[in-house]
Short mmCIF file of C-alpha atoms in Angstrom, two decimals:
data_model
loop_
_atom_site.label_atom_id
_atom_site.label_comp_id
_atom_site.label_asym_id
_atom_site.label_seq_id
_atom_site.Cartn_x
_atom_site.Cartn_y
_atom_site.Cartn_z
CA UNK A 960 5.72 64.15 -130.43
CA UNK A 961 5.59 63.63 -126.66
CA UNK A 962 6.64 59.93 -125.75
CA UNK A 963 5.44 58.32 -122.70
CA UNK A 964 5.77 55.00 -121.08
CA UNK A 965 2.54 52.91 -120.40
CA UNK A 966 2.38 50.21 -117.89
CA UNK A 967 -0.60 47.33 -117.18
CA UNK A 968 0.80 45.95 -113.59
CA UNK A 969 -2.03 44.05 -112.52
CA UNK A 970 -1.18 41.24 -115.35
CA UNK A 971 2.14 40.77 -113.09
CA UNK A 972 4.12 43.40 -111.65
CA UNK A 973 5.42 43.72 -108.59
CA UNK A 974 6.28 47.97 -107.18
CA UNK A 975 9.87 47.38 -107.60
CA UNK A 976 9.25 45.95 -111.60
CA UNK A 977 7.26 49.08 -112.11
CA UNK A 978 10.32 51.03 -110.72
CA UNK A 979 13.19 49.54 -112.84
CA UNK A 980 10.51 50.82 -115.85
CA UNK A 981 9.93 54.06 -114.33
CA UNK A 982 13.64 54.45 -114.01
CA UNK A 983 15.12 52.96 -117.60
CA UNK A 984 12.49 55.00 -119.02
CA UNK A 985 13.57 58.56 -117.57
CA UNK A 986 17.35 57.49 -118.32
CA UNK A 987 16.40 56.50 -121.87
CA UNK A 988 14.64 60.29 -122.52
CA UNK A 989 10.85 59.49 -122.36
CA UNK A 990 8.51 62.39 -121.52
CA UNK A 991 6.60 60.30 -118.90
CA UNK A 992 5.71 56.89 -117.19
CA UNK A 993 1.89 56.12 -117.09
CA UNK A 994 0.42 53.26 -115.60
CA UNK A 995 -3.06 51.78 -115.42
CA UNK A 996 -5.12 51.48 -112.47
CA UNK A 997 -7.14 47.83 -112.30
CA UNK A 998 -7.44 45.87 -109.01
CA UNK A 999 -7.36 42.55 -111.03
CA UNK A 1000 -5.99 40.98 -114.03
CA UNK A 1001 -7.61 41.35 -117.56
CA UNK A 1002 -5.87 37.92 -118.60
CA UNK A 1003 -4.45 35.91 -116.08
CA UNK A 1004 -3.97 35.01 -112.34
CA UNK A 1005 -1.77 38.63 -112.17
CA UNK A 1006 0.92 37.15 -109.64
CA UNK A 1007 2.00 38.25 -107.29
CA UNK A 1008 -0.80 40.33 -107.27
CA UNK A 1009 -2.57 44.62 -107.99
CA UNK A 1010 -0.28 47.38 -107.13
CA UNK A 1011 -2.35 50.59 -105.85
CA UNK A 1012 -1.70 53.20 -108.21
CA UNK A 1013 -1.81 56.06 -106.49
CA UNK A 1014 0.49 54.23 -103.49
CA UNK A 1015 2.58 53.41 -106.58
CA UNK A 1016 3.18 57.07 -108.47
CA UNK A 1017 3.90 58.28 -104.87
CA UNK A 1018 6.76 56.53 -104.17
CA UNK A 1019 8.14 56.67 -107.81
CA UNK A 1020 7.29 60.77 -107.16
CA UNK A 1021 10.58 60.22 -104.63
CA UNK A 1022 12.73 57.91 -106.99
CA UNK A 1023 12.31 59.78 -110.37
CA UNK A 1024 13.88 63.22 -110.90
CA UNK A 1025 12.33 64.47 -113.90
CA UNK A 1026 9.30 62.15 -115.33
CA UNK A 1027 6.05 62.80 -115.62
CA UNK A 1028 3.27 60.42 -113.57
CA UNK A 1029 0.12 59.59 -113.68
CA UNK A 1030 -2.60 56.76 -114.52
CA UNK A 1031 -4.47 55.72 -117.63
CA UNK A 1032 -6.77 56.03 -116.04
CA UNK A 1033 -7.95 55.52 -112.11
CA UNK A 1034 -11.69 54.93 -111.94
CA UNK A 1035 -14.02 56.80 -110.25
CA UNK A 1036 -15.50 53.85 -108.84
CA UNK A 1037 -12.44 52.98 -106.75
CA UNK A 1038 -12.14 56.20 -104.87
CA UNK A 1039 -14.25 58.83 -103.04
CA UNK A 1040 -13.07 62.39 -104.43
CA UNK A 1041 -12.12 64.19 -101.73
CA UNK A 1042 -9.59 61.69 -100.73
CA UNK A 1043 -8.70 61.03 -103.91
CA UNK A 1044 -7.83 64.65 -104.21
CA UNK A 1045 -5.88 64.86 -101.29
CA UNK A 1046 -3.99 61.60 -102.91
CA UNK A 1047 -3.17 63.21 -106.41
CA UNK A 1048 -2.45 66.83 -104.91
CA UNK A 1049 0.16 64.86 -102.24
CA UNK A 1050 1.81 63.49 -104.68
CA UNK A 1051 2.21 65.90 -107.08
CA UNK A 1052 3.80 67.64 -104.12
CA UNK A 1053 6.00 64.53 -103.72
CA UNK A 1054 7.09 64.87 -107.30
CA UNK A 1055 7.64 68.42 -107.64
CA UNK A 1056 4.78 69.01 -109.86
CA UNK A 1057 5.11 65.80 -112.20
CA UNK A 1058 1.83 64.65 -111.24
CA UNK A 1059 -1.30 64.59 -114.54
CA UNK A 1060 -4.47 62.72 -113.21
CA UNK A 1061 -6.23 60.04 -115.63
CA UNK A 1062 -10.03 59.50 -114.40
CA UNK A 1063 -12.05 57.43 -116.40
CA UNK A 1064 -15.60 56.07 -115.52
CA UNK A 1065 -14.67 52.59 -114.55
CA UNK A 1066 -15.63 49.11 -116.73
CA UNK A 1067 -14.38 46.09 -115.39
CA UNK A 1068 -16.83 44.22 -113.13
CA UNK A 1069 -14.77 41.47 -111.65
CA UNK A 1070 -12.48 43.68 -110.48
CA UNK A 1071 -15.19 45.30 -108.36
CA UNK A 1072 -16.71 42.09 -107.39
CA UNK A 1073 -13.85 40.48 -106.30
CA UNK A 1074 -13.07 43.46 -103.93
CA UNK A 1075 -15.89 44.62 -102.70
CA UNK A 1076 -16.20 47.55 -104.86
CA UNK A 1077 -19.58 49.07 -105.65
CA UNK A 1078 -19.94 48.75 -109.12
CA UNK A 1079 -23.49 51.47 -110.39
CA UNK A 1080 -24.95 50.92 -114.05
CA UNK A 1081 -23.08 52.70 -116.78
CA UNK A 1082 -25.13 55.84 -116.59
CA UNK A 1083 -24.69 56.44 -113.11
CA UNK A 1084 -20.45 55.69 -113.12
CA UNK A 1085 -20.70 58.42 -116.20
CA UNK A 1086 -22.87 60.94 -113.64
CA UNK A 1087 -20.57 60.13 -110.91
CA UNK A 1088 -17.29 60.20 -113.31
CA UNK A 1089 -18.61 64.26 -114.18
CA UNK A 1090 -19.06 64.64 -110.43
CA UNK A 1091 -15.95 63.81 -109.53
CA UNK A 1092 -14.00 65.53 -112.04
CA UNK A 1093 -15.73 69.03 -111.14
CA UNK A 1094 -15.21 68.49 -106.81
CA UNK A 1095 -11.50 67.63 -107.50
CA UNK A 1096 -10.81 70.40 -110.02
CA UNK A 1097 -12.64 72.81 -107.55
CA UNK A 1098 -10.84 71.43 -104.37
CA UNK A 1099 -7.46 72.37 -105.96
CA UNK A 1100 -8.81 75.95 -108.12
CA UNK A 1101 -10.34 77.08 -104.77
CA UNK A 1102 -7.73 79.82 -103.28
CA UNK A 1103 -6.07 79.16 -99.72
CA UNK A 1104 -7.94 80.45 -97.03
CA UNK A 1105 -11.28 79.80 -98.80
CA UNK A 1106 -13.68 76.63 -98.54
CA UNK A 1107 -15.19 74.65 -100.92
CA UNK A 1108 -19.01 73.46 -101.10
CA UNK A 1109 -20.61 71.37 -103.48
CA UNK A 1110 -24.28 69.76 -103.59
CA UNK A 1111 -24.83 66.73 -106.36
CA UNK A 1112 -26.96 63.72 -107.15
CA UNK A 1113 -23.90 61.77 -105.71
CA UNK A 1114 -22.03 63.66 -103.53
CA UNK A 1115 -21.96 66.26 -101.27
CA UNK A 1116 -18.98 68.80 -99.87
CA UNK A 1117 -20.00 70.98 -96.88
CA UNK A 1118 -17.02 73.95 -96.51
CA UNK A 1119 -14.04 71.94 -97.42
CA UNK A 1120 -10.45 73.40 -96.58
CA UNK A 1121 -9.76 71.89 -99.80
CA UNK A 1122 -6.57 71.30 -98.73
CA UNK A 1123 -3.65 70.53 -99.91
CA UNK A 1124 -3.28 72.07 -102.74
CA UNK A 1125 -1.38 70.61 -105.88
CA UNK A 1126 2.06 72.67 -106.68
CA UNK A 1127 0.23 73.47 -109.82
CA UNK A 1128 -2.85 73.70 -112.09
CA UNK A 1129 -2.86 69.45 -112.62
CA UNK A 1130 -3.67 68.37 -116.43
CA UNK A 1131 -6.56 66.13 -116.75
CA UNK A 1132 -6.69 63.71 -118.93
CA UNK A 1133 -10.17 61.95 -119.95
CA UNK A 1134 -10.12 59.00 -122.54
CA UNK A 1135 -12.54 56.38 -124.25
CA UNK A 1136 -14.33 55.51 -127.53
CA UNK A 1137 -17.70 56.30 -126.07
CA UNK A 1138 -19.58 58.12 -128.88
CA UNK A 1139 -21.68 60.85 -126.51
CA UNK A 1140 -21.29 60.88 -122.69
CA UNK A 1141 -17.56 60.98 -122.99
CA UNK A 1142 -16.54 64.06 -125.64
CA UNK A 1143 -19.08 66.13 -123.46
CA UNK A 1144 -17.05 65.26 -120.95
CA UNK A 1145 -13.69 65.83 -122.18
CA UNK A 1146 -15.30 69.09 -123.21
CA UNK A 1147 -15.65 70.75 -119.94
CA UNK A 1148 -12.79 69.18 -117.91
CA UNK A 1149 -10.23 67.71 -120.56
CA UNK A 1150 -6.76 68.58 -120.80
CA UNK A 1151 -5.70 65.75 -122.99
CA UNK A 1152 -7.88 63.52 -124.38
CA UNK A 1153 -6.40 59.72 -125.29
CA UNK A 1154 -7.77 57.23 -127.44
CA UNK A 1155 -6.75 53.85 -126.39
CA UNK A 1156 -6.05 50.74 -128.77
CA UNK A 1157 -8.25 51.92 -131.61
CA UNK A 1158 -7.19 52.17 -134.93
CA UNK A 1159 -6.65 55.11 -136.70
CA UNK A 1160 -9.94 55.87 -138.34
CA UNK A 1161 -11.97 55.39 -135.26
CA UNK A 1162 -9.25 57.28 -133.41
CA UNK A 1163 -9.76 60.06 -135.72
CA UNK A 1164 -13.49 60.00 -135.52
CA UNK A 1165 -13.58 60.07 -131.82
CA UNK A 1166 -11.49 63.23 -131.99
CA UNK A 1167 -13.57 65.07 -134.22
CA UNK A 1168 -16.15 63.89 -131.71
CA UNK A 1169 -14.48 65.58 -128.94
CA UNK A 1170 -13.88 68.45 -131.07
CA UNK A 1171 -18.03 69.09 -132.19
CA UNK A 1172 -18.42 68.75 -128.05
CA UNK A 1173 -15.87 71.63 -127.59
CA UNK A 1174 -17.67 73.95 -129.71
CA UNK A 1175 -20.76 73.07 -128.83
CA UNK A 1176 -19.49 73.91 -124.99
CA UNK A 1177 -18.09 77.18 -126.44
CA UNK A 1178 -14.23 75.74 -125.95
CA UNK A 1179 -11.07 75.82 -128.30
CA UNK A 1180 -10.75 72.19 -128.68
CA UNK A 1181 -7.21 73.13 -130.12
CA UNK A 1182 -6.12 73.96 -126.57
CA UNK A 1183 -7.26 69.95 -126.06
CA UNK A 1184 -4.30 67.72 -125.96
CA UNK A 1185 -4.32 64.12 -128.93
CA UNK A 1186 -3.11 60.98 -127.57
CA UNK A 1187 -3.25 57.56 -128.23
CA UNK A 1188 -1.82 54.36 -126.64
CA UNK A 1189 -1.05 51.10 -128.36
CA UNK A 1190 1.17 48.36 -127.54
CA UNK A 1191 4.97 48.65 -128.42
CA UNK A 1192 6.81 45.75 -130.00
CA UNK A 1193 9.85 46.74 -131.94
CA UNK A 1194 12.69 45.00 -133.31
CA UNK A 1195 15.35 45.76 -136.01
CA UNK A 1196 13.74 43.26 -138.81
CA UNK A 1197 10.35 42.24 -139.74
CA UNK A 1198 11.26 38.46 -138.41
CA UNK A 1199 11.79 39.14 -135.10
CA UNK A 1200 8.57 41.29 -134.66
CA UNK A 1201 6.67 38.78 -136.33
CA UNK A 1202 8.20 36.13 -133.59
CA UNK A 1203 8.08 38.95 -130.88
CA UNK A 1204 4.33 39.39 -131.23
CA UNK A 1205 3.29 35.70 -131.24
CA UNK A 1206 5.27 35.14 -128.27
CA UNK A 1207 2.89 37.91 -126.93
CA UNK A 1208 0.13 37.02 -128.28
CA UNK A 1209 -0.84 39.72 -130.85
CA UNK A 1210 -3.00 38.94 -133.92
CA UNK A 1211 -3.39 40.39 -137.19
CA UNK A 1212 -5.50 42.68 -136.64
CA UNK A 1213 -3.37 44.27 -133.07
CA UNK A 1214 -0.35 44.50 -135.46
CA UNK A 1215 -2.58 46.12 -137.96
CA UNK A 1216 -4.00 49.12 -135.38
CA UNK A 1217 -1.14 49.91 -133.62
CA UNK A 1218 1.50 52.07 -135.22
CA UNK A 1219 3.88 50.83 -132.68
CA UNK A 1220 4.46 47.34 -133.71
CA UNK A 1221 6.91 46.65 -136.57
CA UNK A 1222 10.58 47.82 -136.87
CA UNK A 1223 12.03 51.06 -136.52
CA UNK A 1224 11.28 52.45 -140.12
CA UNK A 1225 7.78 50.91 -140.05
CA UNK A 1226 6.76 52.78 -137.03
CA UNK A 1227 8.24 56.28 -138.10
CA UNK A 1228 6.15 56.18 -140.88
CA UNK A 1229 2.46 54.93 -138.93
CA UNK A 1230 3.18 57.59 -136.20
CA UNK A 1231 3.70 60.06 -139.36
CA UNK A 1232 0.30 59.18 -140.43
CA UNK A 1233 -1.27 59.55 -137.13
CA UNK A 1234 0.08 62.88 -136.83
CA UNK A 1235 -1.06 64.02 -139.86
CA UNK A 1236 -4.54 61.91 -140.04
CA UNK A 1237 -5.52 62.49 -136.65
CA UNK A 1238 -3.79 65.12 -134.93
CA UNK A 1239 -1.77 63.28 -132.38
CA UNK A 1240 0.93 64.94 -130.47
CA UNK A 1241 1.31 62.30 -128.12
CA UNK A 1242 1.71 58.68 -127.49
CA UNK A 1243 1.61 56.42 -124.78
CA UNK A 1244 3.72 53.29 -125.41
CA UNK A 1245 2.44 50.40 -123.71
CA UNK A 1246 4.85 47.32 -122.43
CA UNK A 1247 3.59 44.10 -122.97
CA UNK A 1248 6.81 42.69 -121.51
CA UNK A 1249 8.16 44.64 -118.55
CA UNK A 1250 11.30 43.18 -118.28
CA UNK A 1251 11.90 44.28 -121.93
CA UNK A 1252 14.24 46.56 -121.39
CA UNK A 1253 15.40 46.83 -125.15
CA UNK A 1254 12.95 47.85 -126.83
CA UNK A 1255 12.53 51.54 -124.75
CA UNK A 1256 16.31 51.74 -125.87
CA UNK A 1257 15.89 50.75 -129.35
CA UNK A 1258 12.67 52.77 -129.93
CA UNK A 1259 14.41 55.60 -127.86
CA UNK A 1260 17.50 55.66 -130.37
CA UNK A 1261 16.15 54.69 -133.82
CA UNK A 1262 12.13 56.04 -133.64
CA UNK A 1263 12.40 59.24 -131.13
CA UNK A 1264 14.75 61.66 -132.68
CA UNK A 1265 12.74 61.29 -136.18
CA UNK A 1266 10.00 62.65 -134.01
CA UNK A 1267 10.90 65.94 -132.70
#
Protein backbone atom coordinates (compact mmCIF):
# COMPACT_ATOMS: atom_id res chain seq x y z
CA UNK A 1 0.00 0.00 0.00
CA UNK A 2 1.22 3.43 -1.13
CA UNK A 3 1.65 5.82 1.99
CA UNK A 4 1.39 9.45 1.64
CA UNK A 5 1.53 12.41 3.87
CA UNK A 6 -1.57 14.77 4.07
CA UNK A 7 -1.37 18.26 5.24
CA UNK A 8 -4.43 20.99 6.18
CA UNK A 9 -2.11 24.35 6.43
CA UNK A 10 -4.66 26.86 6.48
CA UNK A 11 -5.65 25.74 10.27
CA UNK A 12 -1.93 27.09 11.05
CA UNK A 13 1.01 26.51 9.07
CA UNK A 14 3.43 28.59 8.09
CA UNK A 15 5.73 27.40 4.34
CA UNK A 16 8.64 26.54 6.40
CA UNK A 17 6.20 24.08 8.94
CA UNK A 18 4.95 22.52 5.77
CA UNK A 19 8.68 21.99 4.80
CA UNK A 20 10.07 20.33 7.99
CA UNK A 21 6.81 17.80 7.09
CA UNK A 22 7.65 17.54 3.57
CA UNK A 23 11.16 16.76 4.57
CA UNK A 24 10.74 14.20 7.81
CA UNK A 25 8.33 12.58 5.67
CA UNK A 26 10.68 11.73 2.56
CA UNK A 27 13.52 10.79 5.22
CA UNK A 28 11.05 8.56 7.10
CA UNK A 29 10.12 6.50 3.52
CA UNK A 30 6.61 7.90 2.64
CA UNK A 31 5.53 7.67 -1.01
CA UNK A 32 4.35 11.33 -1.07
CA UNK A 33 3.43 14.69 0.72
CA UNK A 34 -0.12 16.03 -0.17
CA UNK A 35 -1.52 19.06 1.03
CA UNK A 36 -4.90 20.76 0.82
CA UNK A 37 -5.66 23.83 -0.91
CA UNK A 38 -8.25 26.28 1.27
CA UNK A 39 -7.70 30.08 1.46
CA UNK A 40 -9.19 30.07 5.04
CA UNK A 41 -9.49 28.06 8.08
CA UNK A 42 -12.22 25.31 8.55
CA UNK A 43 -11.87 25.80 12.49
CA UNK A 44 -10.09 28.58 13.71
CA UNK A 45 -8.43 32.04 13.14
CA UNK A 46 -5.55 29.84 10.94
CA UNK A 47 -2.52 32.08 12.20
CA UNK A 48 -0.39 33.23 10.77
CA UNK A 49 -2.39 32.83 7.95
CA UNK A 50 -3.26 30.45 3.99
CA UNK A 51 -0.23 29.24 2.24
CA UNK A 52 -0.84 29.15 -1.74
CA UNK A 53 -0.56 25.71 -2.70
CA UNK A 54 0.68 25.71 -5.81
CA UNK A 55 3.45 28.61 -4.59
CA UNK A 56 3.94 25.98 -1.86
CA UNK A 57 4.59 22.42 -3.90
CA UNK A 58 6.91 24.63 -6.07
CA UNK A 59 9.32 25.45 -3.78
CA UNK A 60 9.17 22.04 -1.89
CA UNK A 61 9.63 20.69 -5.89
CA UNK A 62 13.42 22.33 -5.16
CA UNK A 63 13.88 21.04 -1.46
CA UNK A 64 12.63 17.38 -1.83
CA UNK A 65 14.63 14.83 -3.85
CA UNK A 66 12.38 12.06 -4.30
CA UNK A 67 8.57 12.74 -2.98
CA UNK A 68 5.72 12.92 -4.68
CA UNK A 69 3.47 16.46 -4.61
CA UNK A 70 0.43 17.51 -5.11
CA UNK A 71 -2.98 18.87 -3.49
CA UNK A 72 -6.10 17.24 -2.11
CA UNK A 73 -7.46 18.92 -3.90
CA UNK A 74 -7.11 22.72 -5.51
CA UNK A 75 -10.52 24.01 -6.55
CA UNK A 76 -11.51 25.00 -9.68
CA UNK A 77 -12.97 28.00 -8.38
CA UNK A 78 -9.63 29.49 -7.30
CA UNK A 79 -7.88 29.35 -10.60
CA UNK A 80 -8.44 30.00 -14.34
CA UNK A 81 -7.10 26.78 -16.28
CA UNK A 82 -4.79 27.89 -18.48
CA UNK A 83 -2.73 29.41 -15.81
CA UNK A 84 -3.32 26.90 -13.65
CA UNK A 85 -1.81 24.62 -16.19
CA UNK A 86 1.11 26.49 -16.77
CA UNK A 87 1.40 26.37 -12.69
CA UNK A 88 1.16 22.45 -12.30
CA UNK A 89 3.22 21.70 -15.62
CA UNK A 90 6.13 24.32 -14.03
CA UNK A 91 6.33 22.61 -11.28
CA UNK A 92 6.32 19.31 -12.16
CA UNK A 93 9.29 20.52 -14.17
CA UNK A 94 10.69 21.93 -10.89
CA UNK A 95 10.35 18.53 -9.31
CA UNK A 96 11.53 16.32 -11.90
CA UNK A 97 8.26 14.83 -12.62
CA UNK A 98 6.90 14.44 -8.90
CA UNK A 99 4.08 16.58 -9.61
CA UNK A 100 0.00 14.58 -9.46
CA UNK A 101 -2.75 17.35 -9.67
CA UNK A 102 -5.88 17.11 -7.17
CA UNK A 103 -8.92 19.27 -8.71
CA UNK A 104 -11.98 19.12 -6.97
CA UNK A 105 -15.12 21.35 -7.59
CA UNK A 106 -14.73 23.71 -4.73
CA UNK A 107 -17.25 23.89 -1.34
CA UNK A 108 -16.31 26.24 1.11
CA UNK A 109 -18.05 29.63 0.80
CA UNK A 110 -16.29 31.79 3.29
CA UNK A 111 -13.28 31.12 1.89
CA UNK A 112 -14.50 32.67 -1.36
CA UNK A 113 -16.23 35.46 0.32
CA UNK A 114 -13.63 36.53 2.34
CA UNK A 115 -11.32 36.81 -0.78
CA UNK A 116 -13.09 37.88 -3.34
CA UNK A 117 -13.51 34.67 -5.02
CA UNK A 118 -16.48 34.01 -7.28
CA UNK A 119 -18.22 31.38 -5.77
CA UNK A 120 -21.25 29.75 -8.90
CA UNK A 121 -24.10 27.32 -7.56
CA UNK A 122 -23.07 23.72 -7.21
CA UNK A 123 -24.09 22.75 -10.69
CA UNK A 124 -22.21 25.23 -12.41
CA UNK A 125 -18.61 24.64 -10.12
CA UNK A 126 -19.39 20.75 -11.25
CA UNK A 127 -19.74 22.09 -15.22
CA UNK A 128 -16.82 24.25 -14.74
CA UNK A 129 -14.81 21.47 -12.55
CA UNK A 130 -15.38 18.99 -16.09
CA UNK A 131 -14.24 22.01 -18.08
CA UNK A 132 -11.31 22.47 -16.54
CA UNK A 133 -10.14 19.07 -16.20
CA UNK A 134 -10.52 18.43 -20.14
CA UNK A 135 -8.50 22.19 -21.22
CA UNK A 136 -5.66 21.21 -18.78
CA UNK A 137 -5.38 17.54 -19.80
CA UNK A 138 -5.50 18.79 -23.50
CA UNK A 139 -2.98 21.72 -22.93
CA UNK A 140 -0.36 19.15 -21.75
CA UNK A 141 -1.57 15.85 -24.38
CA UNK A 142 -1.37 18.41 -27.26
CA UNK A 143 2.18 17.66 -29.10
CA UNK A 144 4.88 20.57 -29.33
CA UNK A 145 4.56 22.57 -32.21
CA UNK A 146 0.74 22.20 -32.26
CA UNK A 147 -2.04 24.57 -30.68
CA UNK A 148 -4.77 23.94 -28.67
CA UNK A 149 -8.53 25.27 -29.10
CA UNK A 150 -11.36 24.72 -27.05
CA UNK A 151 -15.05 26.28 -27.10
CA UNK A 152 -17.32 25.64 -23.70
CA UNK A 153 -20.23 27.00 -21.71
CA UNK A 154 -17.40 28.50 -19.47
CA UNK A 155 -14.45 28.92 -21.18
CA UNK A 156 -12.90 29.46 -24.22
CA UNK A 157 -9.11 28.66 -25.72
CA UNK A 158 -8.35 30.26 -29.12
CA UNK A 159 -4.85 28.38 -30.57
CA UNK A 160 -3.02 27.97 -27.37
CA UNK A 161 0.84 27.10 -27.52
CA UNK A 162 -0.14 25.04 -24.71
CA UNK A 163 2.98 25.50 -23.41
CA UNK A 164 4.96 24.25 -21.15
CA UNK A 165 4.54 21.03 -21.16
CA UNK A 166 4.69 18.73 -17.95
CA UNK A 167 7.92 16.23 -17.99
CA UNK A 168 5.27 13.64 -18.11
CA UNK A 169 1.69 12.34 -18.60
CA UNK A 170 0.48 14.06 -14.86
CA UNK A 171 -1.96 11.63 -12.76
CA UNK A 172 -5.19 13.16 -11.91
CA UNK A 173 -6.72 12.61 -9.08
CA UNK A 174 -10.62 13.44 -8.57
CA UNK A 175 -12.27 12.78 -5.07
CA UNK A 176 -15.70 13.24 -3.16
CA UNK A 177 -18.78 11.37 -1.83
CA UNK A 178 -21.03 12.95 -4.38
CA UNK A 179 -23.37 10.11 -5.49
CA UNK A 180 -23.69 11.17 -9.53
CA UNK A 181 -21.85 14.25 -10.93
CA UNK A 182 -18.62 13.09 -9.44
CA UNK A 183 -18.02 9.10 -10.54
CA UNK A 184 -18.96 10.44 -14.11
CA UNK A 185 -16.37 12.50 -13.60
CA UNK A 186 -13.72 10.43 -12.27
CA UNK A 187 -14.80 8.28 -15.19
CA UNK A 188 -13.46 10.23 -18.01
CA UNK A 189 -10.49 12.07 -16.41
CA UNK A 190 -9.57 10.02 -13.12
CA UNK A 191 -6.37 8.59 -12.40
CA UNK A 192 -6.93 7.97 -8.76
CA UNK A 193 -9.93 8.45 -7.20
CA UNK A 194 -9.85 9.28 -3.12
CA UNK A 195 -12.48 9.08 -0.72
CA UNK A 196 -11.96 11.43 2.06
CA UNK A 197 -12.98 10.87 5.86
CA UNK A 198 -15.77 8.42 5.16
CA UNK A 199 -16.05 5.29 6.69
CA UNK A 200 -15.57 2.21 5.18
CA UNK A 201 -18.96 1.21 3.91
CA UNK A 202 -19.69 4.47 2.30
CA UNK A 203 -16.11 4.43 1.05
CA UNK A 204 -16.80 1.22 -0.53
CA UNK A 205 -20.07 2.26 -2.02
CA UNK A 206 -18.70 5.31 -3.60
CA UNK A 207 -16.17 3.09 -5.33
CA UNK A 208 -18.46 0.78 -6.78
CA UNK A 209 -20.06 4.05 -7.81
CA UNK A 210 -17.11 5.12 -9.66
CA UNK A 211 -16.73 1.76 -10.96
CA UNK A 212 -20.71 1.45 -12.66
CA UNK A 213 -19.54 5.14 -14.19
CA UNK A 214 -16.42 3.48 -15.77
CA UNK A 215 -18.30 0.95 -17.55
CA UNK A 216 -20.92 2.83 -18.37
CA UNK A 217 -18.10 5.31 -20.12
CA UNK A 218 -16.65 2.13 -21.69
CA UNK A 219 -13.36 2.38 -19.19
CA UNK A 220 -11.43 -0.34 -17.09
CA UNK A 221 -12.14 1.13 -13.80
CA UNK A 222 -9.32 -1.36 -12.61
CA UNK A 223 -6.78 0.92 -14.30
CA UNK A 224 -8.53 3.64 -11.62
CA UNK A 225 -6.37 4.18 -8.66
CA UNK A 226 -8.38 3.55 -4.49
CA UNK A 227 -7.51 6.00 -1.96
CA UNK A 228 -8.69 7.22 1.08
CA UNK A 229 -7.54 9.84 3.66
CA UNK A 230 -8.28 9.89 7.35
CA UNK A 231 -6.62 11.46 10.16
CA UNK A 232 -3.51 9.71 11.75
CA UNK A 233 -3.15 9.46 15.51
CA UNK A 234 -0.96 6.65 16.66
CA UNK A 235 0.63 5.75 19.75
CA UNK A 236 2.14 2.51 21.25
CA UNK A 237 -0.96 1.82 23.81
CA UNK A 238 -4.58 2.34 23.70
CA UNK A 239 -4.13 5.16 26.66
CA UNK A 240 -2.22 7.45 24.98
CA UNK A 241 -4.42 7.45 21.76
CA UNK A 242 -7.36 7.77 23.77
CA UNK A 243 -5.55 11.05 25.46
CA UNK A 244 -3.94 11.89 22.00
CA UNK A 245 -7.32 12.24 20.31
CA UNK A 246 -9.11 14.34 22.97
CA UNK A 247 -6.32 16.64 23.02
CA UNK A 248 -7.29 16.88 19.25
CA UNK A 249 -10.48 16.85 19.45
CA UNK A 250 -11.71 13.55 17.86
CA UNK A 251 -15.01 11.89 18.90
CA UNK A 252 -16.28 8.53 18.85
CA UNK A 253 -17.42 8.30 15.91
CA UNK A 254 -13.76 9.98 14.00
CA UNK A 255 -11.94 7.19 15.94
CA UNK A 256 -14.52 4.80 14.72
CA UNK A 257 -14.09 5.74 10.65
CA UNK A 258 -10.67 6.15 10.40
CA UNK A 259 -8.43 3.12 10.28
CA UNK A 260 -5.61 5.32 11.22
CA UNK A 261 -6.31 6.10 14.76
CA UNK A 262 -5.40 3.52 17.43
CA UNK A 263 -1.97 1.85 18.02
CA UNK A 264 0.22 0.15 15.75
CA UNK A 265 -1.52 -3.37 15.75
CA UNK A 266 -4.97 -1.73 15.64
CA UNK A 267 -4.28 0.06 12.47
CA UNK A 268 -2.56 -2.95 10.58
CA UNK A 269 -5.52 -4.73 10.95
CA UNK A 270 -8.35 -1.63 9.78
CA UNK A 271 -6.03 -0.88 6.76
CA UNK A 272 -6.21 -4.88 6.18
CA UNK A 273 -9.86 -4.54 6.00
CA UNK A 274 -9.90 -1.64 3.77
CA UNK A 275 -7.80 -3.39 1.41
CA UNK A 276 -9.73 -6.22 1.23
CA UNK A 277 -13.40 -4.51 1.69
CA UNK A 278 -12.82 -1.76 -0.52
CA UNK A 279 -10.00 -2.07 -2.72
CA UNK A 280 -7.64 0.53 -1.41
CA UNK A 281 -4.11 0.66 -2.51
CA UNK A 282 -3.47 3.87 -1.11
CA UNK A 283 -3.71 6.14 1.79
CA UNK A 284 -3.28 9.56 2.54
CA UNK A 285 -2.37 10.14 6.21
CA UNK A 286 -3.53 13.32 7.44
CA UNK A 287 -1.60 15.39 10.42
CA UNK A 288 -3.68 16.87 12.81
CA UNK A 289 -0.57 18.06 14.65
CA UNK A 290 2.23 19.23 12.38
CA UNK A 291 4.80 19.47 14.71
CA UNK A 292 4.17 15.75 15.49
CA UNK A 293 7.00 14.51 14.30
CA UNK A 294 6.64 10.98 16.03
CA UNK A 295 4.05 9.62 14.90
CA UNK A 296 5.34 9.58 10.84
CA UNK A 297 8.32 7.68 12.60
CA UNK A 298 6.37 5.39 14.65
CA UNK A 299 3.74 4.61 11.96
CA UNK A 300 6.75 4.50 9.46
CA UNK A 301 8.55 1.68 11.62
CA UNK A 302 5.79 -0.39 13.28
CA UNK A 303 2.59 -0.01 10.51
CA UNK A 304 4.54 0.39 6.96
CA UNK A 305 6.60 -2.66 6.49
CA UNK A 306 3.37 -4.93 7.41
CA UNK A 307 2.08 -3.19 4.35
CA UNK A 308 4.16 -3.97 1.45
Amino acid sequence: MDLRIMTEPQEGASYHDLLRVAQAAEAAGYDGFFRSDHYRAIDGPGAPGPTDAWTTLSALAVQTERIRLGTLVTSATFRLPGPLAIAVAQADQMSGGRIEFGLGAGWFEPEHTGYGIPFPPLAERFARLAEQLEIITGLWATPPGETYTFAGRHYTLTDSPALPKPTRRIPVIVGGTGPRRTPAIAARFADEFNVPFAPLGEAADQFDRVAAACAEAGRDSSRIIRSFAHPLVIAATEDEVARRCTSLGLDEEDIQASPLIGTPARIIDQLGRWREKAGVTRAYLQLPDLTDLGSLDLFASEVAPQLA
